[in-house]
Coordinates of C-alpha atoms in Angstrom, one line a residue:
Chain A
M205 CA 28.5 25.0 393.7
A206 CA 28.8 26.9 397.1
F207 CA 30.4 30.2 397.6
L208 CA 30.9 32.1 400.7
V209 CA 30.3 36.1 400.0
F210 CA 31.3 39.4 402.2
Q211 CA 31.4 42.8 401.1
L212 CA 34.5 45.5 402.1
Q213 CA 34.1 48.9 402.5
A214 CA 35.8 51.8 404.0
P215 CA 37.1 55.3 403.4
L216 CA 40.3 53.9 404.1
A217 CA 41.9 50.8 402.9
A218 CA 45.8 49.7 402.3
W219 CA 46.2 46.6 400.2
G220 CA 50.0 46.1 400.5
E221 CA 52.3 45.7 397.7
P222 CA 55.5 43.9 398.6
A223 CA 57.8 46.9 400.5
V224 CA 61.3 47.2 402.0
G225 CA 61.6 50.5 403.8
E226 CA 60.3 54.0 403.5
A227 CA 57.6 53.7 400.6
R228 CA 54.6 51.3 401.4
G229 CA 52.4 50.9 398.5
T230 CA 48.7 49.8 397.9
A231 CA 47.0 48.1 395.1
A232 CA 43.6 48.1 394.4
T233 CA 42.1 44.9 395.5
P234 CA 42.8 42.5 398.1
S235 CA 46.1 40.5 398.0
H236 CA 45.7 37.1 398.5
S237 CA 47.7 37.0 401.8
A238 CA 45.6 39.9 403.2
I239 CA 42.4 37.8 402.8
V240 CA 43.8 34.6 404.2
G241 CA 45.0 37.6 407.2
L242 CA 41.1 38.4 407.7
L243 CA 39.7 35.0 407.9
G244 CA 42.4 34.5 410.2
A245 CA 41.7 37.3 412.6
A246 CA 37.8 36.4 412.1
L247 CA 39.0 32.8 413.5
G248 CA 41.5 34.0 416.0
V249 CA 44.3 32.5 414.2
D250 CA 47.5 33.7 416.3
R251 CA 50.2 35.5 414.1
T252 CA 52.6 32.2 414.9
D253 CA 50.3 29.7 413.9
E254 CA 51.7 28.6 410.7
A255 CA 49.4 25.7 410.0
G256 CA 46.7 27.8 410.6
H257 CA 47.5 30.1 408.1
A258 CA 48.5 27.4 405.6
A259 CA 45.2 25.9 405.8
L260 CA 43.1 28.9 405.0
R261 CA 45.7 29.7 402.2
D262 CA 45.3 26.4 400.8
G263 CA 42.1 25.7 401.4
Y264 CA 39.9 28.5 399.5
G265 CA 39.8 29.6 395.7
V266 CA 39.4 33.5 396.0
A267 CA 37.8 35.6 393.4
V268 CA 37.6 39.4 394.0
A269 CA 34.7 41.8 392.9
L270 CA 35.9 45.2 392.1
L271 CA 33.2 47.3 392.8
R272 CA 35.0 51.1 393.3
S273 CA 38.8 51.5 393.1
G274 CA 38.7 55.1 394.9
S275 CA 41.4 56.9 394.6
L276 CA 45.0 57.3 395.9
L277 CA 45.9 58.8 399.1
R278 CA 49.7 59.3 400.2
D279 CA 50.0 59.7 403.9
Y280 CA 53.3 61.3 405.5
H281 CA 53.8 59.4 408.3
T282 CA 56.6 60.6 411.0
A283 CA 57.7 58.7 414.1
Q284 CA 59.9 59.8 416.9
V285 CA 62.5 57.6 418.3
P286 CA 65.3 58.0 420.6
G287 CA 68.9 57.1 419.5
R288 CA 70.2 53.8 420.6
A289 CA 72.8 55.4 423.1
A290 CA 69.9 57.3 424.6
L291 CA 68.0 54.5 425.5
K292 CA 70.8 52.0 426.6
G293 CA 70.3 50.7 430.3
R294 CA 66.8 52.2 430.3
P295 CA 63.1 50.3 430.7
Q296 CA 60.5 51.6 427.8
F297 CA 57.9 49.9 429.0
T298 CA 55.7 52.9 427.5
R299 CA 55.9 55.1 424.4
R300 CA 56.1 58.2 427.2
Q301 CA 58.7 56.2 429.1
E302 CA 60.5 55.7 425.8
M303 CA 60.0 59.6 424.7
A304 CA 61.6 60.6 428.0
V305 CA 64.8 61.9 427.0
P306 CA 66.1 65.7 426.2
K307 CA 64.7 66.9 422.8
Q308 CA 67.9 66.8 420.9
D309 CA 68.1 62.9 421.3
L310 CA 64.9 61.9 419.7
N311 CA 65.0 61.3 415.9
T312 CA 62.2 61.2 413.1
I313 CA 61.9 58.3 411.1
L314 CA 60.1 59.2 408.0
S315 CA 57.7 56.8 405.6
T316 CA 55.1 57.3 402.9
R317 CA 51.8 55.3 403.6
D318 CA 49.4 55.0 400.6
Y319 CA 45.7 54.2 400.8
R320 CA 42.4 53.9 398.6
Q321 CA 40.1 56.3 399.8
N322 CA 36.5 55.2 398.7
A323 CA 37.4 51.9 397.8
A324 CA 34.9 49.1 398.0
C325 CA 35.1 45.6 396.9
L326 CA 33.1 42.2 397.3
V327 CA 35.6 38.6 398.1
A328 CA 33.7 34.8 397.1
L329 CA 35.5 32.2 398.8
Q330 CA 34.9 28.7 397.0
A331 CA 36.1 25.8 398.9
M332 CA 38.8 23.8 397.3
V333 CA 40.0 21.0 399.7
P334 CA 37.5 18.6 401.3
T335 CA 39.4 19.2 404.6
A336 CA 38.5 23.2 404.8
M337 CA 36.4 24.8 407.0
P338 CA 32.4 25.1 405.9
L339 CA 31.6 28.3 404.4
E340 CA 29.3 28.6 407.3
A341 CA 31.5 28.5 409.7
L342 CA 33.4 31.2 408.2
A343 CA 30.6 33.5 408.0
S344 CA 29.4 32.9 411.5
A345 CA 33.1 33.6 412.1
L346 CA 33.0 36.6 410.2
R347 CA 29.9 37.7 412.0
A348 CA 31.4 37.5 415.4
P349 CA 35.2 37.8 414.9
R350 CA 37.5 37.0 417.8
F351 CA 39.9 39.8 416.8
V352 CA 39.1 43.1 415.4
L353 CA 39.1 43.0 411.6
Y354 CA 40.4 45.5 409.1
L355 CA 41.5 46.5 405.7
G356 CA 44.9 45.8 405.4
R357 CA 46.0 48.2 407.9
R358 CA 44.9 48.4 411.5
A359 CA 43.7 51.8 411.2
C360 CA 41.3 51.1 408.4
P361 CA 38.4 49.2 410.1
P362 CA 35.7 47.9 407.8
A363 CA 33.1 51.0 407.4
A364 CA 29.9 48.2 407.2
P365 CA 29.2 44.9 408.1
L366 CA 30.6 42.3 406.1
W367 CA 27.2 40.6 405.6
P368 CA 28.7 37.1 404.9
Q369 CA 26.5 35.0 402.6
V370 CA 26.5 31.5 401.4
V371 CA 25.3 31.4 397.8
E372 CA 24.5 28.7 395.5
A373 CA 25.9 29.7 391.7
A374 CA 27.4 28.0 388.6
S375 CA 30.3 30.9 389.2
A376 CA 31.8 33.4 391.4
H377 CA 30.5 36.0 388.7
A378 CA 27.1 34.9 389.3
A379 CA 27.3 34.3 393.2
F380 CA 28.2 38.3 392.9
N381 CA 25.4 38.9 391.2
Q382 CA 23.5 36.8 393.5
Y383 CA 24.7 38.7 396.6
A384 CA 24.2 42.3 395.1
Q385 CA 20.7 41.1 394.6
R386 CA 20.6 39.9 398.3
F387 CA 21.5 43.1 399.3
E388 CA 18.9 45.1 397.2
A389 CA 16.3 42.9 398.5
A390 CA 17.1 43.6 402.4
R391 CA 17.4 47.2 401.7
Q392 CA 14.0 47.3 400.4
A393 CA 12.7 45.1 403.1
A394 CA 14.0 47.7 405.3
A395 CA 12.0 50.7 403.9
D396 CA 10.8 52.7 406.8
P397 CA 6.7 53.6 406.7
K398 CA 7.5 56.5 404.6
G399 CA 8.8 54.4 402.1
R400 CA 12.1 55.7 402.7
I401 CA 15.1 52.9 401.6
P402 CA 18.0 53.2 404.2
L403 CA 21.6 52.9 403.0
E404 CA 23.4 53.3 399.6
P405 CA 22.9 50.7 396.8
L406 CA 26.0 48.7 395.7
D407 CA 27.9 49.7 392.7
G408 CA 28.5 47.6 389.8
I409 CA 31.4 45.8 389.2
E410 CA 34.3 46.9 387.6
R411 CA 36.7 44.4 387.5
L412 CA 36.7 40.7 388.8
V413 CA 40.3 39.7 389.8
F414 CA 40.4 35.8 390.7
D415 CA 43.2 33.1 390.9
E416 CA 43.6 29.7 389.0
R417 CA 41.5 27.8 391.1
V418 CA 38.4 29.0 391.4
Q419 CA 35.3 29.2 388.9
A420 CA 34.6 32.9 387.8
G421 CA 32.3 32.2 385.1
V422 CA 34.2 35.2 383.0
A423 CA 37.2 35.3 380.8
A424 CA 40.3 36.4 381.9
D425 CA 41.5 39.9 379.7
L426 CA 45.1 39.8 381.1
S427 CA 46.7 37.5 383.3
T428 CA 49.5 39.2 386.4
R429 CA 51.7 37.7 388.8
R430 CA 51.7 39.4 392.0
K431 CA 53.9 38.1 395.0
D432 CA 51.3 37.9 397.7
R433 CA 51.2 33.9 398.3
L434 CA 51.5 33.2 402.1
I435 CA 54.9 31.0 402.6
R436 CA 55.7 32.1 406.0
R437 CA 53.9 34.6 408.4
A438 CA 56.9 34.6 410.9
G439 CA 59.2 35.6 408.5
W440 CA 57.1 37.9 406.0
Q441 CA 57.9 35.6 403.1
F442 CA 55.4 35.5 400.2
G443 CA 55.7 33.9 396.7
D444 CA 54.3 34.4 393.4
R445 CA 50.4 33.8 392.5
T446 CA 48.9 34.0 388.9
E447 CA 46.1 36.3 389.2
H448 CA 43.3 36.9 386.6
V449 CA 41.8 40.0 385.5
A450 CA 38.7 40.1 383.6
L451 CA 37.3 43.9 382.8
L452 CA 33.5 44.0 383.2
P453 CA 31.6 46.8 381.5
R454 CA 29.4 48.6 383.8
E455 CA 25.9 47.3 384.0
A456 CA 23.8 50.9 384.0
Chain B
M243 CA 31.2 40.2 429.0
S244 CA 30.8 41.2 425.6
R245 CA 34.3 41.0 423.5
F246 CA 34.1 44.7 421.6
V247 CA 33.5 47.9 423.1
Q248 CA 33.2 50.7 419.8
L249 CA 33.3 54.2 420.5
H250 CA 32.2 56.8 418.2
L251 CA 33.1 60.4 419.1
L252 CA 32.3 64.1 417.4
T253 CA 34.9 66.4 418.7
S254 CA 34.9 70.2 417.0
Y255 CA 38.1 71.9 416.9
P256 CA 38.8 75.5 416.3
P257 CA 41.2 76.4 413.8
S258 CA 43.9 74.7 414.3
N259 CA 46.9 72.8 412.4
L260 CA 46.7 69.0 414.4
N261 CA 48.6 66.6 411.9
R262 CA 50.9 68.5 409.2
D263 CA 51.8 66.7 406.1
D264 CA 55.2 67.1 404.7
T265 CA 54.6 70.8 403.3
G266 CA 53.5 71.8 406.8
R267 CA 49.5 71.9 405.8
P268 CA 46.8 70.0 407.6
K269 CA 46.0 66.2 406.3
T270 CA 43.3 65.8 404.3
A271 CA 41.1 63.0 402.9
L272 CA 38.4 62.6 400.1
V273 CA 35.2 61.0 401.4
G274 CA 32.3 60.4 399.4
D275 CA 34.1 62.9 397.0
A276 CA 34.1 65.7 398.9
N277 CA 37.4 67.2 400.7
R278 CA 37.9 66.5 404.4
L279 CA 40.0 67.6 407.0
R280 CA 42.2 64.5 408.6
V281 CA 43.9 63.6 411.8
S282 CA 45.9 60.1 411.5
S283 CA 45.5 57.3 413.4
Q284 CA 48.8 57.5 414.6
S285 CA 49.1 61.1 415.8
Q286 CA 45.8 60.5 417.8
K287 CA 47.5 57.6 419.6
R288 CA 50.8 59.4 420.0
A289 CA 48.9 62.3 421.9
W290 CA 46.8 60.1 424.2
R291 CA 49.6 57.4 424.8
T292 CA 52.4 60.4 425.6
S293 CA 50.0 62.4 427.6
E294 CA 50.5 63.2 431.6
G295 CA 46.8 62.3 432.1
F296 CA 47.0 59.0 430.6
E297 CA 49.7 58.4 433.1
A298 CA 48.4 59.7 436.1
A299 CA 44.8 57.9 435.5
L300 CA 46.6 54.8 435.5
A301 CA 48.1 55.4 438.7
G302 CA 45.3 56.1 440.8
N303 CA 45.4 60.0 440.8
L304 CA 47.5 59.4 444.0
G305 CA 50.8 59.1 442.7
T306 CA 54.1 61.4 442.8
R307 CA 55.9 63.2 439.9
T308 CA 59.6 63.4 440.7
K309 CA 62.8 63.6 439.5
R310 CA 64.4 62.0 442.9
M311 CA 63.1 58.7 443.4
G312 CA 66.9 57.6 442.9
K313 CA 67.7 59.9 446.4
E314 CA 65.2 58.6 448.2
V315 CA 66.3 55.2 447.6
F316 CA 69.9 55.9 448.7
D317 CA 69.0 57.8 451.8
A318 CA 66.7 54.8 452.9
L319 CA 69.9 52.4 451.9
K320 CA 72.1 54.2 453.9
A321 CA 70.1 54.2 456.9
G322 CA 69.9 50.7 456.6
G323 CA 73.5 50.4 456.9
I324 CA 74.7 50.0 453.8
D325 CA 77.5 51.6 453.0
E326 CA 77.9 55.3 450.7
K327 CA 79.2 53.3 447.6
N328 CA 77.3 50.3 447.2
A329 CA 74.3 52.6 448.1
R330 CA 74.9 55.2 445.6
E331 CA 75.5 52.3 443.0
W332 CA 72.2 50.1 443.6
A333 CA 70.1 53.6 444.1
R334 CA 71.5 54.4 440.6
L335 CA 70.2 51.2 439.1
V336 CA 66.8 51.9 440.8
A337 CA 66.7 55.4 439.4
R338 CA 67.6 54.2 436.0
Q339 CA 64.5 52.3 435.3
F340 CA 62.7 55.3 435.7
G341 CA 64.5 57.8 433.3
K342 CA 67.7 59.0 431.8
P343 CA 70.0 59.9 434.8
K344 CA 71.3 63.4 434.8
S345 CA 74.5 62.9 434.8
E346 CA 77.0 59.4 435.0
K347 CA 78.9 60.9 437.5
N348 CA 78.8 61.3 441.3
T349 CA 78.4 64.9 441.7
E350 CA 78.1 67.5 444.8
N351 CA 74.6 67.8 444.7
D352 CA 73.6 63.8 443.9
A353 CA 72.9 64.9 440.3
D354 CA 73.5 61.1 439.4
L355 CA 70.8 59.8 441.3
E356 CA 68.1 62.4 439.7
I357 CA 66.8 61.9 436.2
E358 CA 66.4 64.3 433.5
Q359 CA 62.5 64.3 433.4
L360 CA 59.7 63.8 435.9
A361 CA 58.6 60.3 436.2
H362 CA 55.3 59.5 438.0
F363 CA 55.2 56.9 440.3
S364 CA 51.8 55.1 441.6
P365 CA 51.2 54.0 445.3
E366 CA 51.9 50.4 444.0
E367 CA 55.4 51.3 442.5
K368 CA 56.5 53.3 445.4
E369 CA 55.7 50.3 447.7
A370 CA 57.7 48.0 445.2
I371 CA 60.7 50.2 445.5
Q372 CA 60.4 50.2 449.1
A373 CA 60.2 46.6 449.6
L374 CA 63.2 45.7 447.0
T375 CA 65.0 49.1 449.4
Q376 CA 64.5 46.7 452.2
A377 CA 65.4 43.4 450.3
L378 CA 68.6 44.8 449.9
I379 CA 68.9 45.9 453.3
A380 CA 68.6 42.6 454.3
R381 CA 70.9 40.5 451.8
K382 CA 73.5 43.4 451.8
D383 CA 73.4 42.5 447.6
K384 CA 72.8 44.6 444.7
P385 CA 69.3 44.3 443.0
T386 CA 69.3 41.7 440.0
D387 CA 68.1 42.5 436.5
D388 CA 64.8 40.9 437.1
E389 CA 63.7 42.8 440.2
L390 CA 64.8 45.9 438.5
K391 CA 62.5 45.3 435.6
L392 CA 59.4 44.0 437.6
L393 CA 60.0 47.4 439.1
G394 CA 56.3 48.9 438.1
Q395 CA 55.9 46.9 435.2
P396 CA 52.2 46.0 435.2
R397 CA 51.1 49.5 434.9
R398 CA 53.6 50.8 432.7
A399 CA 52.7 48.0 430.1
V400 CA 49.2 49.3 430.0
D401 CA 49.8 51.7 426.7
I402 CA 51.6 48.4 424.8
A403 CA 48.4 46.6 425.6
M404 CA 46.0 49.0 424.2
F405 CA 48.4 50.2 421.0
G406 CA 50.8 47.5 420.5
R407 CA 54.4 46.7 420.1
M408 CA 56.2 45.6 417.3
L409 CA 59.8 44.8 417.3
A410 CA 61.6 43.3 414.4
D411 CA 64.4 42.3 416.7
A412 CA 63.1 41.2 419.8
A413 CA 59.8 39.2 418.8
E414 CA 59.3 38.3 422.0
H415 CA 58.4 41.4 423.4
N416 CA 55.9 41.8 420.4
M417 CA 52.0 42.5 421.6
E418 CA 49.1 42.8 419.7
A419 CA 47.2 45.9 419.8
A420 CA 44.1 45.5 421.8
V421 CA 42.3 48.8 420.7
Q422 CA 41.9 49.8 417.2
V423 CA 41.4 53.5 416.4
A424 CA 40.7 55.2 412.5
H425 CA 41.9 58.0 411.1
A426 CA 39.7 61.2 412.2
I427 CA 37.7 63.3 409.6
T428 CA 35.8 65.8 409.4
V429 CA 32.0 65.3 408.6
H430 CA 31.2 68.1 406.7
K431 CA 33.5 69.3 403.5
A432 CA 36.2 71.5 404.8
A433 CA 39.0 73.3 402.9
V434 CA 42.9 73.9 403.7
E435 CA 42.8 77.7 404.6
D436 CA 45.9 80.1 404.4
D437 CA 46.8 82.5 407.3
Y438 CA 49.1 84.7 405.6
F439 CA 50.8 86.3 408.8
S440 CA 53.5 89.3 409.4
A441 CA 55.7 90.2 412.2
V442 CA 56.8 93.9 412.9
D443 CA 60.6 94.9 414.0
D444 CA 59.8 96.5 417.4
L445 CA 63.4 98.2 417.1
N446 CA 62.9 99.7 413.5
T447 CA 61.1 102.6 414.1
K448 CA 61.9 104.8 411.0
G449 CA 64.2 103.3 408.5
D450 CA 62.3 100.6 406.5
T451 CA 59.1 100.6 406.0
G452 CA 57.0 96.9 405.9
A453 CA 57.2 93.8 407.9
G454 CA 60.2 92.3 409.6
H455 CA 59.0 88.7 408.6
I456 CA 56.3 87.7 406.5
G457 CA 54.9 83.5 406.5
E458 CA 52.1 81.9 405.9
R459 CA 50.4 78.5 407.6
G460 CA 48.0 76.0 406.7
Y461 CA 45.0 75.7 409.1
G462 CA 41.7 74.4 408.9
A463 CA 38.5 74.2 411.3
G464 CA 36.3 71.3 411.8
L465 CA 33.8 69.1 413.5
F466 CA 35.5 65.4 413.7
Y467 CA 34.2 62.0 413.6
L468 CA 36.7 59.9 415.6
Y469 CA 36.3 56.0 415.7
L470 CA 38.1 53.5 417.7
C471 CA 37.3 49.7 418.8
I472 CA 38.3 47.8 422.1
D473 CA 39.0 44.3 422.3
R474 CA 38.2 44.0 426.1
E475 CA 39.4 40.3 426.0
L476 CA 42.3 40.7 424.3
L477 CA 43.0 43.8 426.4
A478 CA 42.4 41.6 429.3
K479 CA 44.8 38.6 428.2
N480 CA 47.6 41.2 427.6
L481 CA 47.4 42.5 430.9
G482 CA 47.5 39.1 432.1
G483 CA 44.1 38.7 433.3
D484 CA 44.4 41.2 435.7
A485 CA 40.7 42.3 435.9
A486 CA 41.2 45.3 438.2
L487 CA 44.0 47.0 436.1
T488 CA 42.0 46.4 432.6
H489 CA 38.8 48.5 434.5
R490 CA 41.5 51.1 435.3
A491 CA 43.0 51.0 432.0
L492 CA 39.6 51.1 430.0
A493 CA 38.4 54.0 432.3
A494 CA 41.8 55.9 431.8
L495 CA 41.1 55.5 428.0
V496 CA 37.9 56.9 428.0
D497 CA 39.2 59.9 430.0
T498 CA 41.8 60.3 427.4
V499 CA 40.2 60.0 424.3
T500 CA 37.5 62.6 425.0
K501 CA 39.6 64.9 426.7
V502 CA 43.4 64.7 425.1
S503 CA 44.0 66.8 421.6
P504 CA 47.0 66.1 419.1
T505 CA 49.9 68.5 420.3
G506 CA 50.4 69.7 416.5
M507 CA 51.2 73.3 417.0
Q508 CA 48.6 74.0 420.0
N509 CA 51.2 76.9 421.2
S510 CA 49.6 78.9 418.1
F511 CA 46.1 78.1 417.8
A512 CA 45.6 76.8 421.6
S513 CA 43.2 74.2 419.9
R514 CA 42.4 71.8 422.7
A515 CA 38.9 70.2 422.5
Y516 CA 36.5 68.0 424.6
A517 CA 34.3 65.5 422.7
G518 CA 30.8 66.6 422.6
Y519 CA 29.2 63.6 421.3
V520 CA 30.1 59.9 422.3
L521 CA 28.3 56.9 421.4
A522 CA 29.8 53.7 422.9
E523 CA 28.4 50.3 421.6
K524 CA 28.9 46.9 423.1
G525 CA 28.6 43.3 421.6
N526 CA 30.1 40.5 420.1
Q527 CA 29.1 41.5 416.6
Q528 CA 31.4 42.2 414.0
P529 CA 32.7 45.9 414.7
R530 CA 31.7 48.2 412.1
S531 CA 32.4 52.0 412.0
L532 CA 29.8 54.6 411.5
V533 CA 31.5 57.2 408.6
Q534 CA 29.3 56.1 406.1
A535 CA 26.6 58.7 407.8
F536 CA 28.8 61.3 406.6
L537 CA 29.4 60.2 402.9
K538 CA 27.1 62.8 402.1
P539 CA 28.7 65.7 404.2
V540 CA 26.7 67.4 406.6
K541 CA 25.5 70.9 405.2
P542 CA 23.5 72.8 407.9
H543 CA 20.8 75.1 406.2
G544 CA 19.8 78.6 407.8
D545 CA 20.3 78.2 411.6
E546 CA 20.5 74.3 411.9
S547 CA 23.2 73.4 413.9
M548 CA 26.6 71.6 412.3
F549 CA 26.9 69.3 415.8
D550 CA 23.1 68.1 415.7
K551 CA 22.8 67.6 412.0
A552 CA 25.9 65.2 412.4
V553 CA 24.5 63.5 415.8
D554 CA 21.4 63.2 413.7
A555 CA 23.4 61.6 411.0
L556 CA 25.1 59.4 412.8
E557 CA 22.2 57.8 414.9
A558 CA 20.6 57.2 411.8
R559 CA 23.0 55.4 410.2
C560 CA 23.6 53.5 413.3
K561 CA 19.6 52.8 413.4
N562 CA 19.5 51.8 409.5
F563 CA 22.7 49.3 409.9
D564 CA 20.5 47.4 412.4
A565 CA 17.4 47.3 409.9
V566 CA 19.1 46.0 407.2
Y567 CA 22.0 43.9 408.9
G568 CA 20.5 42.6 412.2
A569 CA 21.3 44.1 415.5
C570 CA 25.2 45.0 415.2
A571 CA 25.4 45.5 419.4
D572 CA 24.4 44.3 422.2
G573 CA 23.8 47.7 424.5
R574 CA 24.4 51.4 423.7
F575 CA 25.4 54.4 425.6
T576 CA 25.0 58.2 424.6
L577 CA 26.7 61.2 425.9
N578 CA 25.7 64.4 424.7
V579 CA 27.1 67.7 426.1
E580 CA 24.9 69.8 423.7
K581 CA 21.6 68.1 425.5
A582 CA 23.6 67.8 429.0
Q583 CA 23.0 63.9 428.1
G584 CA 24.9 61.2 430.0
S585 CA 28.5 62.1 432.3
L586 CA 32.0 60.8 431.4
Q587 CA 31.4 58.6 434.6
A588 CA 28.6 56.6 433.3
L589 CA 30.7 56.6 429.9
T590 CA 33.0 54.8 431.6
A591 CA 31.0 52.5 434.0
F592 CA 29.5 51.5 430.5
V593 CA 32.9 50.9 428.7
A594 CA 34.6 49.0 431.5
D595 CA 31.9 47.1 433.2

């Protein structure tokens, strides 16, 4: 069967968990909704396009190979806002205009935003329904996206091309291994005349995380529920999704 | 037209504390297992979008800074034969569009017609205000809400068009940001240093010995890598397809990101710095930052220059990405201050055309 595999690498990434208010946590692996959002951005699906999002959500089974879980960065985030009374009857077209009030009328909003530092993973998609957009079309959209891509937050741009590849394999696990081999071959082929090989090799797979629809090729060590199945984009509504996790011994 | 423009900047900051955490120390991040100083994305954007230069650049450098636009309108209305009471009320409505009034009440020196802070008026805005004033005189009626809102809206919407807006209770005003800004990190390993300081009590001549006050403050210095990606098509769309305005917005952005530093502790450190190196890339390919050039922290040996090594690492990564993944951009432009290569004007032309 065919899989679309691509990589996500960045010094900072944020895979949001359910968060209301001040604490904005992050998981180690991308949520299902984050991947739907990423594909949507590549294809130019507008935020208000519920049908477009639903098609992406239902169209593909998702598996994630965690290469590096990275470490936690807890960012102390402040934002200044004038009180409502100070803004009354005044235009706020620009940030500078909004803040053009006497200093004592400015309040500070605090939040704690978590990031994963130096995290890296691979994502595999398997088409689930005949009406799903072909994997090749998704791959071209990722190569020349309509909107900018980011790893969970807009301030987290990818630090390498996603390099989407359509791979024929018996399982997602096999597809990840094939992708890694292709990447290594591409690196070797790009060696300079002195034989120096550019870029860093990919890390081995630490953990495989997949939903129940995908052919993973490994047995799950544990199954958890994650609230990241997109229900309605406009209202930020998310439903439960079962996620299986397989811990893999690192290949030397 | 290429959809994306990516900017990679290297800016060297002297000892500074530009962006602080909850304990008042400079923010940091771990990149490639080495500690770095960090200036968050939101801190950079705040400095840029609230900077005077940003506003002035968009006004074409010909604008007027004043608190007294309301008074001008008042005088014009009175000269046009509007009675004092109405003229005062209508002029107040216009003035309010640009800032908080100094006074709600009618005072001797017309404080109700003045706003508390200086506002910048572009030539277009002044024309729009004059046109509105004449219209009011002609029809002898107060301005409508829509007329007031329209005063200067196109220019004023530029920073929202670039950096977006999210309002939970008024989704119709939301706008998708056309400019993506990453957290800036130092290209080298950097530690947060401690400045232990004491202050002398000038009037304490004999009596107690020792300092009048002691304290400590974290700071750090470093060469920062900044990355931003501009979606030019989205920016044009956000600005209502106004090509001239989009052009000016891009020019203002280039000018601001290369020159404006975050405001944190500038009075203590005066750490304002201009970018020393800029690589601009244009294309429809998936944008990616070049931060991995610094996965291995830059470490000059002997009399090697930190700046030159960082530039070499950045350019090598750019070339290697092309070699392994295929061309990542259709066109590139480089500005290097140390080599006196390129100019801001040429960079702006590259980005905006």
